[in-house]
Amino acid sequence: MPTENPGAILHLTAAGVSVLIDATDGQLPAIVHWGEQLPAFTAEEARTMVAASIPVTGSSTIDIPPRPGLLPGQDSGWLGRPGLRGSFDGMGWSPKFRVHTVTLNGLPVIGFASAETGRVLVTAIDDMERLQLELTLELLPGGLMRSRVKLTNVHRSTYALEDLSLSFPIPAEATELLDFAGSHNFERVPQRGTLRTGTHLRENRKGRTGSDSAFILHAGTPGFGFGNGEIWAVHTAWSGNHHHFAERFFGDQLIGGGELLLPGEVRLGLGDSYQSPWIYASYGTGLDAVARRFHAHVRSRPSPVSADRPVTLNVWEAFYFDHEEEKLIDLAERAALAGVERYVLDDGWFGSRRDDTSGLGDWVVSPDVWPGGLHLLVDRVHELGMQFGLWFEPEMVNPDSDLARDHPEWIMAARNDWPVESRNQQVLNLGIPEAYEHVKKQILALLAEYKLDYIKWDHNRDLIEAGNQLNGGRPGVHQQTQAFYALLEEIRLLHPDLEIESCSSGGARVDLGVLEHTDRVWVSDNIDPHDRQSMLRWTTQLLPPEYLGSHIASGRSHTTGRQHDLAFRAGTAVFGHLGVEWDLATATQDELDILGQWISFYKRERGLLLTGNVIRMDGPDSNVVVHGVVSPDRSEAIFAQAALDSLYPHPASRLRFRGLDAEARYHVVPVFPGNTPSGLVPPQWWGQPTASGALIEPVALRASAHNDVSFPGAVFAGRSLENVGVASPRIHPDQVVLYRLSKAA
Ligand code: DGJ
């Protein structure tokens, strides 16, 4: 490594955000400011800003002020959570790193540098010259910051790494926390609390992101909402074990994250490196602004999905394991008639998989159920003009499978006996090269035999005692996660047009790590629109709508037993990547007609629904959910108003819409792609309703839902829609009204 660097101060700005970084005096970088964009600095002003951030020391504490950097350590007197934990058999557990090089966008920096967006790379070595660090920090064009760190052992003895986490400072004003809990069938349930002295630590040892994952950890000013409050948020982009934390320690507050390593999982020999996942950090005023930075990043990835996402039919809730070629072809024909553009054959087509007790791991089309292979179905689907997708669960094995019988040693286990079963299955150890190659070969063989346009990649259990039998049961979750990403990449390289969905018992693998390799997530196995309103609302905190699998299921929800009108099911689902999951042979002609109308509406509007800025309104009544998308140029918008319970008081408070051009005027029209919601009492400003050109009495709308009804709507200033609002209609619980807004001349 070159000689020691005298240090640098860096100022990065992007999309209204500034990050001021102090890497002077050979110290590891610390963030002096991350938040609202600052004016351009001279070098002198930057130095003054850094000096002005140094606190006075406390009473009876260390003699120099603490300076928790991205990787805080005891060498600087920091006694909170250390960024790096590990040792050479008990030695070298508190290394002191000295910076050697600082580069900004590839160019060395000494003194001061600033840039609009940019990548800062800091290299450092500890004073015993045993460990090297490469710390990367980027401010992306949308104002999203991300950082990761690579640790290399340059010493001949083994370094046992226990934890390598990154921390970002937040100001004292951020006292309220928001992160997520959840379970199968109800993912991403928000939970709030107060940031108190100590550590709020969310640990995940499930070997997958988890239906209960912390997802994004936010800290903000008290009472922050979708449109208000300063918020700082972190997300660990990793699909294996991981953590998120918020720590208040004396005068400092930090939020951060990292991979959670199991005991002895990462042992670095001479020359070995460990690379942490990216930790993303988003700042904004209001949760929508925080989300928008994540969305901008996902939308700018090298292979973003297009706005004309194909309407998808998944056969799971239609037939489950009951595969019959004739019925499945019949469903494909009905789906095509309704306007579906992609057909996905779910679980049950391979090996002995007639239920969930056997066959997982044997990725060969079942000759019992599909004597002629999948050809007839795949060909018919393509003939009907639809894409064909196939379900896999490549990381899993049923003990009752040829794979488990042939290679019991490929099952992940920490001891002599196998871990407890979950959904009758065990985990295939992709860290064993032969196991990895075996499953890859089987998937590639199917991709060679059939024209598959899409893979639904499932993962239906937590990793428990996930060790490697071939090396005495050492933990293997880190390697498994890396192998999973590598397998996806190898397949995508060979099949660049193939789209892959990340599914995991519904929505248990939703994170920015998996999103580097996949194109859609399945939000939840619970398709009940009442519950989906909440899950879609919160999953969009990380991902834009075009990445969220969002289906219209049968009238009676398979997971909750609740019965819902098609208008509510569809009016909920269109704010994502639309699909259908319903045995259409059981639908009435009326339902099929209405479904067709919703699909046509979606096709007409997906350019807006799937590219716009996501807006979620704060309101006085949690049973009224108002959200929408506004086109980037703010000329058009679609909003939805969903009633999740009886409106009390009657009528509901005024409807407000945010994210519009305050100075412009908008024509606001309620739209009913299928029929009107039940219990509708329209407000006066909607104007006189007509059906098939003829005037109808508003009171007639209350009795039952009507098809083909339209209202003229009215024109309002953007500023009025946000600040004054308009009268809300009355509707029954579990009903939705959509509004189309277009800039008036
Ligand atoms: C869990 C998924 O979330 C479902 O959609 C379905 O694919 C089943 N697995 C199949 O076993």
mmCIF file of C-alpha atoms in Angstrom, residues 394-396 410-412 427-440 457 459 468 476 479-488 509:
data_model
loop_
_atom_site.group_PDB
_atom_site.id
_atom_site.type_symbol
_atom_site.label_atom_id
_atom_site.label_comp_id
_atom_site.label_asym_id
_atom_site.label_seq_id
_atom_site.Cartn_x
_atom_site.Cartn_y
_atom_site.Cartn_z
ATOM 1 C CA PRO A 394 -34.070 -24.715 -6.245
ATOM 2 C CA GLU A 395 -32.659 -24.387 -2.734
ATOM 3 C CA MET A 396 -34.985 -26.956 -1.191
ATOM 4 C CA TRP A 410 -25.997 -32.287 0.464
ATOM 5 C CA ILE A 411 -28.625 -31.337 3.036
ATOM 6 C CA MET A 412 -27.631 -28.500 5.335
ATOM 7 C CA VAL A 427 -32.284 -27.059 2.571
ATOM 8 C CA LEU A 428 -29.973 -28.062 -0.261
ATOM 9 C CA ASN A 429 -26.447 -26.864 0.419
ATOM 10 C CA LEU A 430 -25.547 -24.772 -2.621
ATOM 11 C CA GLY A 431 -22.158 -24.176 -0.996
ATOM 12 C CA ILE A 432 -21.239 -27.717 -2.090
ATOM 13 C CA PRO A 433 -20.092 -27.291 -5.709
ATOM 14 C CA GLU A 434 -21.567 -30.635 -6.857
ATOM 15 C CA ALA A 435 -24.973 -29.765 -5.377
ATOM 16 C CA TYR A 436 -24.870 -26.328 -6.994
ATOM 17 C CA GLU A 437 -23.928 -27.814 -10.374
ATOM 18 C CA HIS A 438 -26.615 -30.484 -10.092
ATOM 19 C CA VAL A 439 -29.467 -28.052 -9.565
ATOM 20 C CA LYS A 440 -28.078 -25.614 -12.147
ATOM 21 C CA TRP A 457 -38.155 -18.746 -7.775
ATOM 22 C CA HIS A 459 -37.969 -20.587 -1.048
ATOM 23 C CA ASN A 468 -22.237 -27.985 5.931
ATOM 24 C CA GLY A 476 -23.101 -22.220 5.797
ATOM 25 C CA GLN A 479 -21.972 -19.181 1.528
ATOM 26 C CA GLN A 480 -25.518 -20.289 0.730
ATOM 27 C CA THR A 481 -26.624 -16.690 0.171
ATOM 28 C CA GLN A 482 -23.655 -15.998 -2.080
ATOM 29 C CA ALA A 483 -24.278 -19.225 -4.010
ATOM 30 C CA PHE A 484 -27.942 -18.316 -4.470
ATOM 31 C CA TYR A 485 -26.970 -14.962 -6.006
ATOM 32 C CA ALA A 486 -24.309 -16.652 -8.163
ATOM 33 C CA LEU A 487 -26.790 -19.230 -9.458
ATOM 34 C CA LEU A 488 -29.278 -16.529 -10.427
ATOM 35 C CA ARG A 509 -37.372 -12.478 0.304
#
